[in-house]
Short mmCIF file of C-alpha atoms and ligand atoms in Angstrom, two decimals:
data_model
loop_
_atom_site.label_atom_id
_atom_site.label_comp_id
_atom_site.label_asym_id
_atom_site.label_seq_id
_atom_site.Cartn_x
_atom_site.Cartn_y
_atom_site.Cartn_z
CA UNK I 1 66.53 -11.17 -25.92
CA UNK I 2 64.87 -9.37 -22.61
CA UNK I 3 64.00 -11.10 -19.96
CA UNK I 4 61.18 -9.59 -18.39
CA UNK I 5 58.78 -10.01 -15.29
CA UNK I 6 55.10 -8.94 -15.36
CA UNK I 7 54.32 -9.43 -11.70
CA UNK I 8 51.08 -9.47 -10.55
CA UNK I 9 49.27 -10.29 -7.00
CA UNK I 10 45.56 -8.69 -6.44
CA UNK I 11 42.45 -9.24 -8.42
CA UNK I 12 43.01 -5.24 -9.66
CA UNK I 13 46.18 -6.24 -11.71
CA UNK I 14 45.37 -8.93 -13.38
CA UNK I 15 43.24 -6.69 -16.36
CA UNK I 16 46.33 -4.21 -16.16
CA UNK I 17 48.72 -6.93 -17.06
CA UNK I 18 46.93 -9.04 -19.91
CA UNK I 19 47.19 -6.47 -22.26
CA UNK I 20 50.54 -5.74 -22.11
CA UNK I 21 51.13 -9.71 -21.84
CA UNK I 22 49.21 -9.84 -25.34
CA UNK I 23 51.36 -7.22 -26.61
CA UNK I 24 54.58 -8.42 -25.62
CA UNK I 25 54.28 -11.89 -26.85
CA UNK I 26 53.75 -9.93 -30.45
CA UNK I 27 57.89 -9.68 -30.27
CA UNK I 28 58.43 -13.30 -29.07
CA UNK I 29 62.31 -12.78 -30.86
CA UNK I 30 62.78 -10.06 -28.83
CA UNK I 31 61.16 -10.80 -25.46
CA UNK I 32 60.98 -13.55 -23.14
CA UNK I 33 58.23 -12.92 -20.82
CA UNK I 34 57.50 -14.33 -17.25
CA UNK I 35 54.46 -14.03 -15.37
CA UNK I 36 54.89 -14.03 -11.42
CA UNK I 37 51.88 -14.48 -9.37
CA UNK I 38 52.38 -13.86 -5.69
CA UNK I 39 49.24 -15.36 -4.66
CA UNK I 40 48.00 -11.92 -2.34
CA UNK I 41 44.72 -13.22 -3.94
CA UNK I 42 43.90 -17.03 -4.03
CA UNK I 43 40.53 -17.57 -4.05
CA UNK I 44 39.12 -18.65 -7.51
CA UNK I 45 37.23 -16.33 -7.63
CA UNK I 46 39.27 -13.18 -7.11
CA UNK I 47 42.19 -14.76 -9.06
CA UNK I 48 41.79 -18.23 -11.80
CA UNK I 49 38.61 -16.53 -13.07
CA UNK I 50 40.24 -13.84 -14.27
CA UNK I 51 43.10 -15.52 -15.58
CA UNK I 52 40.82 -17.59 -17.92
CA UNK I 53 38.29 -14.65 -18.52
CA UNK I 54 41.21 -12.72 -19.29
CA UNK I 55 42.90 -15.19 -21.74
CA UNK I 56 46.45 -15.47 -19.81
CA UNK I 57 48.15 -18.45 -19.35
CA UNK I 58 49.40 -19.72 -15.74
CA UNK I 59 51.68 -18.15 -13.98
CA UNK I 60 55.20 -19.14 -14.63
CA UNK I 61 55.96 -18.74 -11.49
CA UNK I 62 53.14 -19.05 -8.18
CA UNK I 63 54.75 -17.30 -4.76
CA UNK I 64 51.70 -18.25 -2.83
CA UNK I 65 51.68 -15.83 -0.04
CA UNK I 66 48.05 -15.86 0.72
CA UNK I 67 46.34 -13.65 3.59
CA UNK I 68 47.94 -11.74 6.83
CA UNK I 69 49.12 -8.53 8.13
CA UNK I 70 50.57 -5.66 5.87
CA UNK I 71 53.76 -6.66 7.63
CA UNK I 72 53.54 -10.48 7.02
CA UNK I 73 51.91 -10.38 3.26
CA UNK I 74 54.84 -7.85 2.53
CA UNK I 75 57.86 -9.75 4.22
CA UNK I 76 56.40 -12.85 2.71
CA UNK I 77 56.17 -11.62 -0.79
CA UNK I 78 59.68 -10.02 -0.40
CA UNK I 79 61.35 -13.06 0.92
CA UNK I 80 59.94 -15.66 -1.63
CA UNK I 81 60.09 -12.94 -4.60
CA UNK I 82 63.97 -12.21 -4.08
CA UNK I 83 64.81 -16.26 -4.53
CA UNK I 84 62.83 -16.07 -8.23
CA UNK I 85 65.17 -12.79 -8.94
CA UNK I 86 68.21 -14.31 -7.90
CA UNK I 87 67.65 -17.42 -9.71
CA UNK I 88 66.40 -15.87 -12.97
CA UNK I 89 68.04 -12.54 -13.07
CA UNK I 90 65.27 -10.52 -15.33
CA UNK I 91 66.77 -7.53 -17.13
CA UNK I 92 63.08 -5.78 -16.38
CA UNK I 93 60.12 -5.96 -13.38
CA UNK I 94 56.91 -4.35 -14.64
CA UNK I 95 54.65 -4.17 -11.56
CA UNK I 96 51.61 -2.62 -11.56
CA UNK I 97 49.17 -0.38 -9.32
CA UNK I 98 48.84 -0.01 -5.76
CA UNK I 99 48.96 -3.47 -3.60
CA UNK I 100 51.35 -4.91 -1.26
CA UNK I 101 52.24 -7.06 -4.33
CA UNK I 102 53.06 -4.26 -6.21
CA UNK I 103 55.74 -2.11 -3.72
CA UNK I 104 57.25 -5.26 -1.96
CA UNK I 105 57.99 -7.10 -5.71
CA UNK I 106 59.83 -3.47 -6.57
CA UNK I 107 62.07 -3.10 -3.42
CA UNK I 108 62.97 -6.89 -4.09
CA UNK I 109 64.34 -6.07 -7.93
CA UNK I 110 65.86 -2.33 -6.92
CA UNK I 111 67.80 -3.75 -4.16
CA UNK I 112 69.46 -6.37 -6.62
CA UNK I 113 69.76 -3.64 -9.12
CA UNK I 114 66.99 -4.65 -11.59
CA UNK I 115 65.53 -1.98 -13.60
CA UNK I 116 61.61 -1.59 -12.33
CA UNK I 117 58.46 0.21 -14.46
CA UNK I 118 55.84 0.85 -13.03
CA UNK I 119 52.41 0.96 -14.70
CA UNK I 120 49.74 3.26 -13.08
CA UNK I 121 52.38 5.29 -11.89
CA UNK I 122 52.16 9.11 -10.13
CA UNK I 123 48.54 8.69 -8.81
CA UNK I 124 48.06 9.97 -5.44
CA UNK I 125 45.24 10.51 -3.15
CA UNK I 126 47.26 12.64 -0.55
CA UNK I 127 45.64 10.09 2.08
CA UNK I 128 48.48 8.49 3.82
CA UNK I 129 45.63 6.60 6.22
CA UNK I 130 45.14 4.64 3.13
CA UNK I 131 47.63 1.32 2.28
CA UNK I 132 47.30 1.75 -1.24
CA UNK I 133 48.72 5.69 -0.73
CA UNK I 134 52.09 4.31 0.94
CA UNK I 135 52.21 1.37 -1.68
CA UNK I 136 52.36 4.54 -4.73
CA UNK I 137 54.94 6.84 -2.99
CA UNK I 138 57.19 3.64 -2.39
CA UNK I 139 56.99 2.12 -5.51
CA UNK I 140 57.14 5.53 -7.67
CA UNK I 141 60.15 6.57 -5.67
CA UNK I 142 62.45 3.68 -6.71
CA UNK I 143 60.99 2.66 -9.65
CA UNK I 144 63.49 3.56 -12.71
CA UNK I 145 60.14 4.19 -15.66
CA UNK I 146 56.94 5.56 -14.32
CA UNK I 147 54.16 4.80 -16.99
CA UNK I 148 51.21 7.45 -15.80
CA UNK I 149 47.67 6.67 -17.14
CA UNK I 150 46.63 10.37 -16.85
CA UNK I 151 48.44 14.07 -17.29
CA UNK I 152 47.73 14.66 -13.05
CA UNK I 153 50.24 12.04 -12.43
CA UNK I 154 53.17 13.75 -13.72
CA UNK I 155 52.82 16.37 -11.45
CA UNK I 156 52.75 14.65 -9.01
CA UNK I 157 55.65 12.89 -9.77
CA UNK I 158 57.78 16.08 -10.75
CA UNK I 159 56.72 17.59 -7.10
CA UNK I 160 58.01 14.72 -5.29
CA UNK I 161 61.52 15.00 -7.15
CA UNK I 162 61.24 12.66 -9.94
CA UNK I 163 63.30 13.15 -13.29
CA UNK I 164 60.95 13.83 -16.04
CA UNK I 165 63.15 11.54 -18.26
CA UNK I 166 61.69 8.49 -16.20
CA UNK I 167 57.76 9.51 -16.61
CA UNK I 168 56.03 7.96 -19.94
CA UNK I 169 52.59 9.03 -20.51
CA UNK I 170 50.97 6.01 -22.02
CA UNK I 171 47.46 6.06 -21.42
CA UNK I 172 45.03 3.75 -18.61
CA UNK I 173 46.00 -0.15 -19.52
CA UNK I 174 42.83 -1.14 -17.93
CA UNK I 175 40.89 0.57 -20.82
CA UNK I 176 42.72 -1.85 -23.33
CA UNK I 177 41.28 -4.51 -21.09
CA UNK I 178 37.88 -3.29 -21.68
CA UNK I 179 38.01 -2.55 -25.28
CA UNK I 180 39.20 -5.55 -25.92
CA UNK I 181 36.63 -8.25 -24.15
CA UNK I 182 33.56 -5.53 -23.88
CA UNK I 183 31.61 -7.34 -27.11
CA UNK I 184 32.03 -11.13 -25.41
CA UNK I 185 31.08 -9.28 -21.95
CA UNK I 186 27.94 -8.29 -23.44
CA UNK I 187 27.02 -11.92 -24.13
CA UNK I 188 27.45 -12.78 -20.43
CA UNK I 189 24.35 -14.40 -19.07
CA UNK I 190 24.67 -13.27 -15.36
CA UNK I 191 21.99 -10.98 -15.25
CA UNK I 192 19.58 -13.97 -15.49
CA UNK I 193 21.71 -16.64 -13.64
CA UNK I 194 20.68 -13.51 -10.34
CA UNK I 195 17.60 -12.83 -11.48
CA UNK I 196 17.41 -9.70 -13.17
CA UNK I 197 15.68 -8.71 -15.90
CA UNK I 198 14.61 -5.30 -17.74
CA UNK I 199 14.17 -3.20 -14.67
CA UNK I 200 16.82 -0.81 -13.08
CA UNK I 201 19.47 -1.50 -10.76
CA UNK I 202 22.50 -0.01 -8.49
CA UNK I 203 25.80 -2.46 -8.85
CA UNK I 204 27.58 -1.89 -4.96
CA UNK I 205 30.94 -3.17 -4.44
CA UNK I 206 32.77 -2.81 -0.74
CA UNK I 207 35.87 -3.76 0.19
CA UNK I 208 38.25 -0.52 2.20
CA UNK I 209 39.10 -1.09 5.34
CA UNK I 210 38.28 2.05 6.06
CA UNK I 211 34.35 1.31 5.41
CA UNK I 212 34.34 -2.63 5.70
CA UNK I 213 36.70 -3.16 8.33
CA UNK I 214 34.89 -1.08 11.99
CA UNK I 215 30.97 -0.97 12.88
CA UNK I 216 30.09 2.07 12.22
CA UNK I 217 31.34 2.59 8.66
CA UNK I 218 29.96 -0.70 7.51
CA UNK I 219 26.51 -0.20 9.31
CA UNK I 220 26.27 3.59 8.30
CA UNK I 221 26.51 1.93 4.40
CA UNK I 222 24.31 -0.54 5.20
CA UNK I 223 21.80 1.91 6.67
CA UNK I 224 22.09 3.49 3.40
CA UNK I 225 21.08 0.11 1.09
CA UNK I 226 18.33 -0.39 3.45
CA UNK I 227 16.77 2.74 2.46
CA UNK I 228 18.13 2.64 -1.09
CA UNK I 229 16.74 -0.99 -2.26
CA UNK I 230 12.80 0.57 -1.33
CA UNK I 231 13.22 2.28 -4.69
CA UNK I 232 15.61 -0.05 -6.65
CA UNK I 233 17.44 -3.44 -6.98
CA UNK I 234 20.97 -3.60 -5.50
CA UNK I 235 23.27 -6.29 -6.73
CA UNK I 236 25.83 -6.58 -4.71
CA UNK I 237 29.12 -8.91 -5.12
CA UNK I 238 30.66 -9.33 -1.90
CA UNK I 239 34.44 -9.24 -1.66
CA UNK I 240 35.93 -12.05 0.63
CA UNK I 241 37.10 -9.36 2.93
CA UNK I 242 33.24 -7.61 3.61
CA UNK I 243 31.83 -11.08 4.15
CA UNK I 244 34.42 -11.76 6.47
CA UNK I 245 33.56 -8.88 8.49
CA UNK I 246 29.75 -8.35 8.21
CA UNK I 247 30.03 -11.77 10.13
CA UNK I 248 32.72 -10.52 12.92
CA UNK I 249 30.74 -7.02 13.28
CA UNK I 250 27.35 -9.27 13.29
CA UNK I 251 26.12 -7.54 10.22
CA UNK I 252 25.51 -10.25 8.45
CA UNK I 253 21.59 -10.43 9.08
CA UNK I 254 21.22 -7.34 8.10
CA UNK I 255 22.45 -7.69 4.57
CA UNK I 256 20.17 -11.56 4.24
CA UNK I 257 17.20 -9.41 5.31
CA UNK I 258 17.33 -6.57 2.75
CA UNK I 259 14.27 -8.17 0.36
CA UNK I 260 15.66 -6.51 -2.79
CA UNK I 261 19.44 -6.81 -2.41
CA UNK I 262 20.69 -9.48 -4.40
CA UNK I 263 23.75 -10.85 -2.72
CA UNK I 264 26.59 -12.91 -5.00
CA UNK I 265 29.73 -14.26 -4.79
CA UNK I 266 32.73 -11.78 -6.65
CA UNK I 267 31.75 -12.23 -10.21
CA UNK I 268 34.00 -13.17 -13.05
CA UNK I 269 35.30 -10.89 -15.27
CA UNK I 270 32.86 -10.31 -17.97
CA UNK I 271 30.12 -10.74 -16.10
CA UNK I 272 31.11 -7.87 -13.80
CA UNK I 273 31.59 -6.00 -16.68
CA UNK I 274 27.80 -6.51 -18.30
CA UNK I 275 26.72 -5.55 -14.65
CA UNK I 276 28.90 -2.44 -15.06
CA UNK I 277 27.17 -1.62 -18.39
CA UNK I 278 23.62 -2.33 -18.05
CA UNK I 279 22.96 -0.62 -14.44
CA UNK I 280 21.57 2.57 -13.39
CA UNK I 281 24.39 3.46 -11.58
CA UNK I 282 26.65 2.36 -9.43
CA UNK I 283 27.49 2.77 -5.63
CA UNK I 284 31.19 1.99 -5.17
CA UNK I 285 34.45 2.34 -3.21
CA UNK I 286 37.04 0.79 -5.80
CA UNK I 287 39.69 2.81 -7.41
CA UNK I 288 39.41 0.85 -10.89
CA UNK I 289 35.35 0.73 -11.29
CA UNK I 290 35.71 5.06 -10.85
CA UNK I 291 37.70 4.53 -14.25
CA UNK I 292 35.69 1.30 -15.95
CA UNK I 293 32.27 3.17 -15.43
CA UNK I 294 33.63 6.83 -16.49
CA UNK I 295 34.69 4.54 -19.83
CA UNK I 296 31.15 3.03 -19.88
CA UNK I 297 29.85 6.68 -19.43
CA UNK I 298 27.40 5.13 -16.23
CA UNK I 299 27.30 7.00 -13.12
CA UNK I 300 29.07 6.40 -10.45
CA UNK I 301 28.85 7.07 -6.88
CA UNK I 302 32.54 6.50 -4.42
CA UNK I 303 32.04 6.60 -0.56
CA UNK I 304 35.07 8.02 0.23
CA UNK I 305 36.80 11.05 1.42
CA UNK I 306 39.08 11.35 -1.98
CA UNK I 307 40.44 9.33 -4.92
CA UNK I 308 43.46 8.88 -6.44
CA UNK I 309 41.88 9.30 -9.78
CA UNK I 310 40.12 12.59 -9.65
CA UNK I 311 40.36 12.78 -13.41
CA UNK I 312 37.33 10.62 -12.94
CA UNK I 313 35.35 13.54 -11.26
CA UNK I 314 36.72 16.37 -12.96
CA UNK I 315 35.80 14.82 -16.48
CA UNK I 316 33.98 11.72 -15.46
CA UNK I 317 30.57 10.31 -14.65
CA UNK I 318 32.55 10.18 -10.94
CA UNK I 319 31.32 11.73 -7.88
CA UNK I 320 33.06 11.37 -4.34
CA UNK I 321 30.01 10.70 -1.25
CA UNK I 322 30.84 11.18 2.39
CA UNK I 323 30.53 8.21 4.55
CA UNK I 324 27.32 9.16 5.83
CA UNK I 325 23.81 7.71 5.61
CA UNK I 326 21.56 10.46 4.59
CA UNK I 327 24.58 12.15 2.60
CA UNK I 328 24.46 8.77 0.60
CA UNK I 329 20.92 7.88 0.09
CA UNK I 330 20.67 11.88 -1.33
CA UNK I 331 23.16 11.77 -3.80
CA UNK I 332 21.14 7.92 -4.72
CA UNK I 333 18.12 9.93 -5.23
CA UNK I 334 19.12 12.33 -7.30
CA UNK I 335 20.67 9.91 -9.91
CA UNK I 336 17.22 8.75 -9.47
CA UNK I 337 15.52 11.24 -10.15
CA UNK I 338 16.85 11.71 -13.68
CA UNK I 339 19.86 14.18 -12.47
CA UNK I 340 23.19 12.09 -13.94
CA UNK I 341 26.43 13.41 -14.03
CA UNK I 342 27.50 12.99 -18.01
CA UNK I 343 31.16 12.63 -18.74
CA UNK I 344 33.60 12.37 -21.45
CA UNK I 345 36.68 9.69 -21.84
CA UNK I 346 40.15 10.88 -20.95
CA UNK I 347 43.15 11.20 -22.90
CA UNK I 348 44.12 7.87 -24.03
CA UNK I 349 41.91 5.65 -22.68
CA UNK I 350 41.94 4.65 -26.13
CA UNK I 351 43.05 0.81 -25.81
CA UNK I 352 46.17 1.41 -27.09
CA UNK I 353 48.55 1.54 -24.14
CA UNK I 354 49.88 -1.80 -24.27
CA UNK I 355 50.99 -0.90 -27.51
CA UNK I 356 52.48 2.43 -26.41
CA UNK I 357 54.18 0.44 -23.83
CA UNK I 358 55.94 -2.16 -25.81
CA UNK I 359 57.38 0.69 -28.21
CA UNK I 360 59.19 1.95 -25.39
CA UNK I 361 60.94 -1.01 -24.48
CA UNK I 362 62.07 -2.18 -27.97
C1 UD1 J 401 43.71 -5.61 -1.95
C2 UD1 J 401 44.50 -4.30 -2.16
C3 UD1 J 401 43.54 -3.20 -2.59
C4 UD1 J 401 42.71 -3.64 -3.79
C5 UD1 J 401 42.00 -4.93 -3.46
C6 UD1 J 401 41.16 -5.44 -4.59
C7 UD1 J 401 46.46 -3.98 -0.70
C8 UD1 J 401 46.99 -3.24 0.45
N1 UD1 J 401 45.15 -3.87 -0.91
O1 UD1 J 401 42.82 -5.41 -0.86
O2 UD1 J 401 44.29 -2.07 -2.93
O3 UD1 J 401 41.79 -2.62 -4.09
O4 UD1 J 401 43.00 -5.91 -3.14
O5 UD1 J 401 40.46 -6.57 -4.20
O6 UD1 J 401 47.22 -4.63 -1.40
N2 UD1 J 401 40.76 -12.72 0.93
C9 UD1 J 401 40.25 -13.94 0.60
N3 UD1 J 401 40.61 -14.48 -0.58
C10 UD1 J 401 41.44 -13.85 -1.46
C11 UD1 J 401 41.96 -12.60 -1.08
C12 UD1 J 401 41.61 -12.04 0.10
O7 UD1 J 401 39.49 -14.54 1.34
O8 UD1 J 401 41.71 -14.41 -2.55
C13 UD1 J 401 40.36 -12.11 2.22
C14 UD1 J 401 41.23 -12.51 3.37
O9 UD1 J 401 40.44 -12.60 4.48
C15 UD1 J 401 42.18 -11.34 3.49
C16 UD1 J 401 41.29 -10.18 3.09
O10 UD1 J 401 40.42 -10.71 2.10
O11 UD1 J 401 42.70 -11.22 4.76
C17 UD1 J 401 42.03 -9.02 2.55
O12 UD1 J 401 42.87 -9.38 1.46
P1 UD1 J 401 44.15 -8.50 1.12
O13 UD1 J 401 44.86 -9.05 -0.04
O14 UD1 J 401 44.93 -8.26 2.34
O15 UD1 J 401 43.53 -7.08 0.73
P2 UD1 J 401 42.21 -6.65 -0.06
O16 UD1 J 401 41.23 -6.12 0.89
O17 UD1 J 401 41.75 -7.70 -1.02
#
């Protein structure tokens, strides 16, 4: 029987990680299957909705390292992750994308000489301003299997030096996520518990430091919305990290007095996902929502520089927007106007890389 760990920490892995949970619990004679949670996000809503929306069960084991510095949330996660190793020796650690959760849970199991795979392996943005960048160049380059969701990954990963007998193209886990629950998300009744009913809107979502965290990236966005929601709805679920600092950069008023922004807490699973589906577009600056909406085939506009996913742009409904006011509100009215970028769905994004993962381990 193998003993393995699905670890997971920020709101971004939990739809990564319930597929492969489902899949893995298939082989129950084979596998015995822990799920570490090491708290990096607490709040209900960023974590124990998704758990239920998702169908997982609780954690088997809860590290709760909450908030604080890179430095802290990493030492933190290291320190308390290393005890569950050491007490329940694993033969396997799956981690998966690009948080502190993610790097700091693989040093822990390659320094005690537990194998590590890594799923969402050998994406890169070549943006080492950006935490998530370090996060994939530490975990890829210790991490024994690197499960890429896209052919641009191995590359990557062959440039920097790794084997090619350690990279596994299995397809983008989060699509498996979406496939599976998109028929119950379309039920979701959120649109009318906010208010909205046939006409258009723009779904935002905020949350790098690079435009939440200093004045003048969050007010040159906010600039932007001010001008955008003239011509349409925004809905905008606010990530506990922009409210936190539209109220230290005394922003806050700004946002309340936009008439046709709709402001909501982070939304739940499927009901993020029938916002995803039903909007005009959407204004984001996520690295999963480039994928989700390429999937959905909606367009989608990222303020920022570059993405570690440029499969999005090259054959997605994707397009990168400079952090810039007018820049922004241009590429808004475009969209529009009736001029959408149309896409098609990458190689296997097909919902079945759970299952391509599981065959490799058995
Ligand atoms: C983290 C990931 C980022 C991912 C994002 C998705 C890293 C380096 N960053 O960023 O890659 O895209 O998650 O959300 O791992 N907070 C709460 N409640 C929570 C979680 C966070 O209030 O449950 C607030 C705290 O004020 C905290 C801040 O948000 O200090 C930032 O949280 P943190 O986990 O450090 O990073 P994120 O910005 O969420």
């Amino acid at each position: 029987m193998k003993k393995i760990h699905l670890v997971v920490g920020a709101r971004p892995n939990f739809m990564k990680m319930a597929p492969l949970y489902d899949e893995f619990s298939k082989y129950k004679d084979e596998f015995n299957v822990k799920l570490i949670h090491t708290g990096q996000h607490y709040d209900e809503r960023m974590s124990d909705f998704f758990f239920q929306d998702l169908g997982m069960p609780k954690p088997d084991v809860y590290l709760g390292v909450g908030s604080g510095s890179h430095g802290q949330q990493t030492a933190r996660i290291m320190e308390r992750y290393e005890e569950t190793l050491l007490a329940d020796k694993p033969d396997l650690v799956i981690v998966a994308g690009d948080v502190n959760s993610t790097a700091a849970c693989a040093i822990d199991a390659v320094k005690l000489h537990i194998p590590v795979a890594h799923l969402e392996a050998g994406l890169r943005s070549f943006d080492r301003t950006m935490p998530e960048e370090i996060n994939r160049l530490i975990t890829d380059s210790i991490a024994d299997m690197l499960l890429i969701p896209s052919l641009d990954a191995e590359q990557h990963l062959l440039k920097e030096g790794i084997e090619p007998h350690k990279i596994h193209f299995v397809g983008n886990i989060m699509i498996d996520s979406l496939n599976n629950y998109k028929d119950r998300a379309a039920k979701s009744q959120i649109k009318q518990e906010i208010g909205i009913g046939e006409e258009e809107y723009c779904l935002i979502t905020l949350h790098r430091p690079a435009n939440v965290d200093n004045f003048e990236g969050l007010n040159t966005i906010l600039n932007a919305f001010a001008e955008i929601s003239k011509n349409i709805k925004l809905v905008f679920p606010i990530h506990p990290r922009t409210r936190k600092q539209l109220a230290n950069l005394g922003l806050t008023d700004m946002v309340n007095d936009m008439e046709n922004l709709i402001l909501i807490e982070p939304a739940g699973y499927y009901d993020f996902m029938k916002l995803q589906m039903d909007a005009k577009f959407v204004l984001t600056d996520s690295g999963g929502i480039q994928e989700e909406t390429t999937w959905f085939g909606i367009p989608c506009l990222t303020i920022r520089p570059n993405t570690e996913r440029p499969i999005t742009v090259t054959e997605g409904t994707n397009q990168l927007v400079e952090l810039n006011t007018e820049t922004i509100i241009k590429a808004v009215n475009k969209i529009l106007a009736g001029d959408v970028k149309k896409g098609t769905i990458p190689k296997y994004w097909d919902g079945k890389t759970a299952k391509r993962i599981v065959q490799l381990f058995r």
